[in-house]
CSV table of C-alpha atoms and ligand atoms in Angstrom, one decimal:
chain,number,residue,atom,x,y,z
A,777,MET,CA,0.0,0.0,0.0
A,778,LYS,CA,1.5,3.3,-1.1
A,779,ILE,CA,-0.8,6.0,0.4
A,780,ASN,CA,-0.1,9.6,-0.7
A,781,ALA,CA,-2.0,12.9,-0.7
A,782,LYS,CA,-4.1,12.0,-3.7
A,783,THR,CA,-4.9,8.5,-2.7
A,784,LYS,CA,-8.7,8.2,-2.8
A,785,LEU,CA,-10.3,6.6,0.2
A,786,CYS,CA,-13.2,4.1,0.0
A,787,VAL,CA,-15.0,3.0,3.2
A,788,VAL,CA,-17.4,0.3,4.2
A,789,ILE,CA,-19.7,1.4,7.0
A,790,GLY,CA,-21.9,-0.7,9.2
A,791,ASP,CA,-22.7,-1.3,12.8
A,792,PRO,CA,-21.1,-3.7,13.5
A,793,VAL,CA,-18.5,-3.7,10.6
A,794,GLU,CA,-15.6,-5.5,12.2
A,795,ASP,CA,-16.5,-8.8,10.4
A,796,SER,CA,-16.5,-7.2,6.9
A,797,LEU,CA,-13.9,-8.6,4.5
A,798,SER,CA,-14.6,-5.9,1.9
A,799,PRO,CA,-11.3,-4.1,2.7
A,800,GLN,CA,-9.3,-7.2,2.0
A,801,ILE,CA,-11.2,-8.0,-1.2
A,802,HIS,CA,-11.0,-4.5,-2.7
A,803,ASN,CA,-7.4,-3.8,-1.6
A,804,ALA,CA,-6.4,-7.0,-3.3
A,805,GLY,CA,-8.1,-5.8,-6.4
A,806,TYR,CA,-6.2,-2.4,-6.3
A,807,GLU,CA,-2.9,-4.3,-5.9
A,808,GLU,CA,-3.7,-6.6,-8.7
A,809,LEU,CA,-4.3,-3.7,-11.1
A,810,GLY,CA,-1.4,-1.7,-9.7
A,811,ILE,CA,-3.7,1.2,-8.5
A,812,ASP,CA,-3.0,0.7,-4.8
A,813,ASP,CA,-1.2,4.1,-4.8
A,814,ARG,CA,-4.5,5.7,-6.0
A,815,PHE,CA,-7.1,3.8,-4.0
A,816,VAL,CA,-7.3,2.4,-0.5
A,817,TYR,CA,-10.3,0.8,1.2
A,818,ALA,CA,-11.0,0.8,4.9
A,819,ALA,CA,-13.8,-0.2,7.3
A,820,CYS,CA,-15.4,2.2,9.7
A,821,ARG,CA,-18.0,1.4,12.4
A,822,ILE,CA,-20.7,4.1,12.3
A,823,SER,CA,-23.7,4.0,14.6
A,824,PRO,CA,-27.1,5.1,13.3
A,825,ALA,CA,-26.9,8.3,15.3
A,826,ALA,CA,-23.5,9.2,13.6
A,827,LEU,CA,-24.6,8.6,10.0
A,828,ALA,CA,-25.5,12.2,9.1
A,829,ASP,CA,-22.2,13.4,10.5
A,830,PHE,CA,-20.3,10.7,8.7
A,831,VAL,CA,-21.8,11.6,5.3
A,832,ARG,CA,-21.0,15.3,5.8
A,833,GLY,CA,-17.5,14.3,6.7
A,834,ALA,CA,-17.2,12.0,3.7
A,835,LYS,CA,-18.0,15.0,1.5
A,836,ALA,CA,-15.5,17.2,3.3
A,837,MET,CA,-12.8,14.6,3.1
A,838,ASN,CA,-13.7,13.8,-0.5
A,839,ILE,CA,-14.0,10.1,0.3
A,840,ARG,CA,-14.5,8.5,-3.1
A,841,GLY,CA,-16.8,5.6,-2.2
A,842,ILE,CA,-19.0,4.3,0.6
A,843,CYS,CA,-20.3,0.8,0.9
A,844,SER,CA,-23.3,0.9,3.2
A,845,LYS,CA,-24.1,-2.2,5.2
A,846,MET,CA,-26.9,-2.8,7.7
A,847,PRO,CA,-28.3,-0.8,9.4
A,848,HIS,CA,-27.6,2.1,6.9
A,849,LYS,CA,-28.9,0.8,3.6
A,850,LEU,CA,-32.2,2.6,3.8
A,851,GLU,CA,-31.3,5.6,6.1
A,852,ILE,CA,-28.4,6.7,4.0
A,853,MET,CA,-30.7,7.5,1.1
A,854,ARG,CA,-31.8,10.7,2.9
A,855,TYR,CA,-28.4,12.2,2.6
A,856,LEU,CA,-27.6,11.7,-1.0
A,857,ASP,CA,-27.8,14.1,-3.9
A,858,GLU,CA,-29.1,11.5,-6.4
A,859,ILE,CA,-30.3,7.9,-6.3
A,860,ASP,CA,-30.0,5.6,-9.3
A,861,PRO,CA,-33.4,4.4,-10.5
A,862,VAL,CA,-32.6,0.8,-9.8
A,863,ALA,CA,-31.6,1.5,-6.2
A,864,LYS,CA,-34.9,3.5,-5.9
A,865,THR,CA,-36.9,0.5,-7.2
A,866,ILE,CA,-35.1,-1.9,-4.8
A,867,GLY,CA,-35.5,0.6,-2.0
A,868,ALA,CA,-32.0,0.4,-0.7
A,869,VAL,CA,-28.5,1.8,-1.4
A,870,ASN,CA,-25.4,-0.3,-0.7
A,871,THR,CA,-23.0,1.8,-2.8
A,872,VAL,CA,-22.4,5.6,-2.8
A,873,VAL,CA,-20.1,7.3,-5.2
A,874,ASN,CA,-18.7,10.8,-4.5
A,875,ASP,CA,-18.0,12.9,-7.6
A,876,SER,CA,-16.5,16.1,-6.4
A,877,GLY,CA,-18.9,16.4,-3.5
A,878,ARG,CA,-21.9,15.1,-5.3
A,879,LEU,CA,-23.2,11.8,-3.8
A,880,THR,CA,-25.0,9.2,-5.9
A,881,GLY,CA,-26.5,6.0,-4.4
A,882,TYR,CA,-26.6,2.7,-6.2
A,883,ASN,CA,-27.6,-0.9,-5.4
A,884,THR,CA,-25.2,-3.6,-6.6
A,885,ASP,CA,-26.7,-6.4,-4.5
A,886,TRP,CA,-29.0,-7.5,-7.4
A,887,ILE,CA,-25.9,-8.0,-9.6
A,888,GLY,CA,-24.4,-10.2,-6.9
A,889,ILE,CA,-27.5,-12.4,-7.4
A,890,VAL,CA,-27.8,-12.5,-11.2
A,891,THR,CA,-24.1,-12.7,-12.2
A,892,PRO,CA,-23.2,-16.0,-10.5
A,893,LEU,CA,-26.5,-17.5,-11.8
A,894,GLU,CA,-25.9,-16.4,-15.3
A,895,ALA,CA,-22.4,-17.9,-15.2
A,896,LEU,CA,-24.2,-21.2,-15.1
A,897,ALA,CA,-27.3,-20.5,-17.4
A,898,SER,CA,-29.3,-17.7,-18.8
A,899,LEU,CA,-32.2,-16.7,-16.5
A,900,LYS,CA,-34.5,-16.0,-19.4
A,901,GLY,CA,-37.7,-18.1,-19.1
A,902,LYS,CA,-36.3,-20.0,-16.1
A,903,ARG,CA,-38.6,-20.7,-13.1
A,904,VAL,CA,-37.1,-19.3,-10.0
A,905,ALA,CA,-38.2,-20.0,-6.4
A,906,LEU,CA,-37.1,-17.2,-4.1
A,907,LEU,CA,-37.2,-18.1,-0.4
A,908,GLY,CA,-37.7,-15.0,1.8
A,909,ALA,CA,-39.2,-11.5,1.3
A,910,GLY,CA,-37.0,-9.2,3.4
A,911,GLY,CA,-34.5,-6.6,2.3
A,912,ALA,CA,-32.1,-9.0,0.7
A,913,ALA,CA,-34.9,-10.8,-1.2
A,914,ARG,CA,-36.0,-7.5,-2.8
A,915,ALA,CA,-32.7,-7.2,-4.7
A,916,ALA,CA,-32.9,-10.8,-5.8
A,917,ALA,CA,-36.6,-10.4,-6.9
A,918,TYR,CA,-35.7,-7.3,-8.9
A,919,GLY,CA,-32.7,-9.0,-10.6
A,920,VAL,CA,-34.2,-12.3,-11.7
A,921,VAL,CA,-37.4,-10.6,-13.0
A,922,LYS,CA,-35.2,-8.1,-14.9
A,923,ARG,CA,-33.4,-11.0,-16.5
A,924,GLY,CA,-36.6,-12.6,-17.7
A,925,ALA,CA,-37.2,-15.3,-15.1
A,926,GLU,CA,-40.6,-16.4,-13.9
A,927,LEU,CA,-40.6,-15.8,-10.1
A,928,THR,CA,-42.3,-17.5,-7.2
A,929,ILE,CA,-41.7,-16.0,-3.8
A,930,TYR,CA,-42.0,-18.2,-0.7
A,931,ASN,CA,-42.1,-16.6,2.7
A,932,ARG,CA,-43.2,-17.5,6.2
A,933,THR,CA,-45.2,-14.3,6.3
A,934,LEU,CA,-47.3,-14.6,3.1
A,935,GLU,CA,-48.3,-10.9,3.1
A,936,LYS,CA,-44.7,-9.9,2.7
A,937,ALA,CA,-44.2,-12.3,-0.2
A,938,GLN,CA,-47.4,-10.9,-1.8
A,939,LEU,CA,-46.0,-7.3,-1.5
A,940,LEU,CA,-42.9,-8.3,-3.4
A,941,ALA,CA,-44.8,-10.2,-6.0
A,942,ASP,CA,-47.1,-7.2,-6.5
A,943,GLN,CA,-44.1,-4.9,-7.0
A,944,PHE,CA,-41.7,-7.0,-9.0
A,945,GLY,CA,-44.0,-9.5,-10.7
A,946,GLY,CA,-44.5,-13.1,-9.7
A,947,THR,CA,-46.5,-15.4,-7.5
A,948,ALA,CA,-46.5,-15.5,-3.7
A,949,ARG,CA,-46.7,-18.7,-1.7
A,950,PRO,CA,-46.3,-19.6,2.0
A,951,LEU,CA,-43.1,-21.3,3.1
A,952,ASP,CA,-44.9,-24.5,3.9
A,953,ASP,CA,-46.4,-25.0,0.4
A,954,LEU,CA,-43.2,-26.1,-1.3
A,955,ALA,CA,-44.3,-28.9,-3.6
A,956,ALA,CA,-44.1,-26.9,-6.9
A,957,ILE,CA,-40.4,-26.2,-6.2
A,958,LYS,CA,-39.5,-29.7,-7.5
A,959,SER,CA,-40.2,-28.7,-11.1
A,960,MET,CA,-38.5,-25.3,-10.9
A,961,ASP,CA,-35.0,-24.5,-12.3
A,962,ILE,CA,-33.5,-22.3,-9.7
A,963,ILE,CA,-33.8,-21.9,-5.9
A,964,ILE,CA,-32.5,-18.8,-4.2
A,965,ASN,CA,-32.4,-18.6,-0.4
A,966,ASN,CA,-32.7,-15.1,1.0
A,967,THR,CA,-34.1,-16.1,4.4
A,968,SER,CA,-31.8,-15.9,7.3
A,969,VAL,CA,-32.4,-19.6,8.1
A,970,GLY,CA,-29.1,-21.5,8.0
A,971,VAL,CA,-27.0,-18.8,9.6
A,972,PRO,CA,-25.3,-19.1,12.0
A,973,LEU,CA,-24.0,-22.4,10.7
A,974,SER,CA,-23.9,-23.9,14.2
A,975,GLN,CA,-27.7,-24.0,14.3
A,976,ASN,CA,-27.6,-26.4,11.3
A,977,GLU,CA,-31.0,-25.3,10.0
A,978,THR,CA,-32.4,-25.2,6.5
A,979,PRO,CA,-35.3,-23.3,5.0
A,980,LEU,CA,-36.0,-26.2,2.5
A,981,PRO,CA,-36.4,-29.9,3.4
A,982,GLN,CA,-34.0,-31.8,1.1
A,983,GLU,CA,-36.7,-34.0,-0.4
A,984,PHE,CA,-37.7,-30.9,-2.5
A,985,ILE,CA,-34.3,-30.7,-4.2
A,986,THR,CA,-33.5,-32.5,-7.4
A,987,PRO,CA,-30.4,-32.9,-9.6
A,988,ASN,CA,-31.9,-30.4,-12.1
A,989,HIS,CA,-31.8,-27.5,-9.6
A,990,ILE,CA,-29.4,-24.7,-9.2
A,991,VAL,CA,-29.4,-23.8,-5.5
A,992,PHE,CA,-28.0,-20.4,-4.5
A,993,ASP,CA,-27.7,-19.7,-0.8
A,994,ALA,CA,-27.5,-16.0,-1.1
A,995,VAL,CA,-27.1,-15.6,2.6
A,996,TYR,CA,-23.5,-15.1,3.4
A,997,ALA,CA,-21.9,-17.6,5.7
A,998,SER,CA,-18.3,-18.5,6.3
A,999,GLY,CA,-18.8,-22.1,5.2
A,1000,PRO,CA,-21.3,-24.3,3.5
A,1001,THR,CA,-24.8,-24.1,4.9
A,1002,ARG,CA,-26.9,-27.1,5.5
A,1003,LEU,CA,-29.0,-26.1,2.5
A,1004,LEU,CA,-25.9,-26.2,0.2
A,1005,ARG,CA,-24.6,-29.4,1.7
A,1006,GLU,CA,-27.9,-31.2,1.1
A,1007,ALA,CA,-28.3,-29.7,-2.3
A,1008,LYS,CA,-24.9,-31.0,-3.3
A,1009,GLN,CA,-25.6,-34.4,-1.9
A,1010,ARG,CA,-28.8,-34.5,-4.0
A,1011,GLY,CA,-26.9,-33.7,-7.2
A,1012,ALA,CA,-27.9,-30.0,-7.6
A,1013,LYS,CA,-25.5,-27.3,-8.7
A,1014,VAL,CA,-24.8,-25.0,-5.8
A,1015,ILE,CA,-23.7,-21.4,-5.5
A,1016,PRO,CA,-22.5,-20.1,-2.0
A,1017,GLY,CA,-23.2,-16.7,-0.6
A,1018,THR,CA,-19.6,-15.7,-1.0
A,1019,GLU,CA,-20.3,-15.4,-4.7
A,1020,MET,CA,-23.1,-12.9,-4.0
A,1021,LEU,CA,-20.7,-10.8,-1.9
A,1022,LEU,CA,-17.9,-11.0,-4.4
A,1023,HIS,CA,-19.9,-10.0,-7.4
A,1024,GLN,CA,-21.8,-7.1,-5.7
A,1025,GLY,CA,-18.3,-6.0,-4.6
A,1026,MET,CA,-16.9,-6.3,-8.1
A,1027,GLU,CA,-19.6,-4.0,-9.4
A,1028,GLN,CA,-18.9,-1.6,-6.6
A,1029,PHE,CA,-15.2,-1.7,-7.5
A,1030,ARG,CA,-16.1,-0.7,-11.1
A,1031,LEU,CA,-18.2,2.2,-9.8
A,1032,PHE,CA,-15.4,3.4,-7.4
A,1033,THR,CA,-12.4,3.0,-9.8
A,1034,GLY,CA,-13.8,3.0,-13.3
A,1035,ARG,CA,-11.9,-0.2,-13.9
A,1036,GLU,CA,-13.1,-3.8,-14.4
A,1037,ALA,CA,-12.6,-5.7,-11.2
A,1038,PRO,CA,-10.0,-8.5,-11.3
A,1039,GLU,CA,-12.3,-11.4,-10.3
A,1040,GLU,CA,-9.8,-14.1,-9.5
A,1041,ALA,CA,-7.5,-11.9,-7.4
A,1042,MET,CA,-10.5,-10.6,-5.4
A,1043,ARG,CA,-12.0,-14.1,-4.9
A,1044,GLY,CA,-8.7,-15.5,-3.9
A,1045,ALA,CA,-8.2,-12.7,-1.3
A,1046,PHE,CA,-11.7,-13.2,0.0
A,1047,LEU,CA,-11.5,-16.9,0.5
A,1048,ALA,CA,-8.0,-16.6,2.0
A,1049,ALA,CA,-9.2,-14.0,4.5
A,1050,LEU,CA,-12.2,-16.2,5.4
A,1051,ASP,CA,-9.9,-19.2,5.9
A,1052,SER,CA,-7.5,-17.3,8.1
A,1053,ARG,CA,-10.4,-15.9,10.2
A,1054,GLU,CA,-11.8,-19.4,10.7
A,1055,ASN,CA,-8.4,-20.7,11.9
A,1056,GLU,CA,-7.9,-17.8,14.3
B,970,ATR,P1,-32.7,-9.2,5.3
B,970,ATR,O1,-32.6,-7.7,5.2
B,970,ATR,O2,-31.3,-9.9,5.5
B,970,ATR,O3,-33.4,-9.8,4.1
B,970,ATR,P2,-35.0,-9.4,6.9
B,970,ATR,O4,-35.6,-8.2,6.2
B,970,ATR,O5,-35.1,-9.4,8.4
B,970,ATR,O6,-33.5,-9.5,6.6
B,970,ATR,O7,-35.6,-10.7,6.3
B,970,ATR,C1,-35.4,-12.0,6.8
B,970,ATR,C2,-36.1,-13.0,6.0
B,970,ATR,O8,-35.9,-14.3,6.6
B,970,ATR,C3,-37.6,-12.8,6.0
B,970,ATR,O9,-38.1,-13.3,4.7
B,970,ATR,C4,-38.1,-13.7,7.1
B,970,ATR,O10,-39.4,-14.2,7.0
B,970,ATR,P3,-40.6,-13.3,7.6
B,970,ATR,O11,-40.9,-12.2,6.6
B,970,ATR,O12,-41.8,-14.2,7.8
B,970,ATR,O13,-40.2,-12.7,8.9
B,970,ATR,C5,-37.2,-14.9,6.9
B,970,ATR,N1,-37.0,-15.6,8.2
B,970,ATR,C6,-36.3,-15.3,9.3
B,970,ATR,N2,-36.3,-16.2,10.2
B,970,ATR,C7,-37.1,-17.3,9.7
B,970,ATR,C8,-37.5,-18.5,10.2
B,970,ATR,N3,-37.1,-19.0,11.4
B,970,ATR,N4,-38.3,-19.3,9.3
B,970,ATR,C9,-38.7,-18.8,8.1
B,970,ATR,N5,-38.3,-17.6,7.6
B,970,ATR,C10,-37.5,-16.9,8.4
């Protein structure tokens, strides 16, 4: 790292934020492209009460980019000069770009969902089962519908699934009415069931999983969830939540630096950082 007066600072903010591996992932990308003298990425714990001051300070310091994690993804929208229409539709901002004091909010979470899926198959015309209807599920619903998939949303609270279906297009079903999933192509878990790993829970009993499925556990965990282990045993293709985080971060990297993100270097740094944390 070669920090000098013109080095642009990017910051991930959350509360807590200590567990975020975004600094390792992005800094590895800067090094790989040889731009680590121009960009540096740090983590900063910001409480909800301090958010307004932080954003003001970010403008004053000319911080280049902000990655907003929970609990700031909704609240930060109040402090921005502009919000990208996609972020407005999803209703949350996870990425803020500062152009000479003008702050624009984006949402890259939906790209973290569609890119890993489309690396395996086109989403067009595919039948997607989305488990969950919270904040994270909104980005997934937006993304898969935008890419032409046919969406069914399963949620414990049916009313919330119905709200998402009404907004993004699709059908709502309760989480205990899973039979139709067997004939679908893709299953995305955006419920929090399965994390922490120690609880060994799954949102989807394994008898509903077939070898024809692609199963994406979009919820980030430091190792394979029970859902992913069972899906693999049953012959399905699986995508771990680390891919969601990597690809939303790669899009954020592009917005902050104007450069394509070096995928392998960033994935390598991410998985190595996860490993070393597990072994601490
Ligand atoms: P996030 O922002 O991470 O999506 P969230 O908005 O709290 O978090 O959403 C959590 C999702 O996990 C919701 O879909 C929630 O279902 P409800 O809408 O019925 O609350 C789902 N969820 C959480 N715990 C669950 C459980 N034990 N069983 C089934 N679904 C659960």
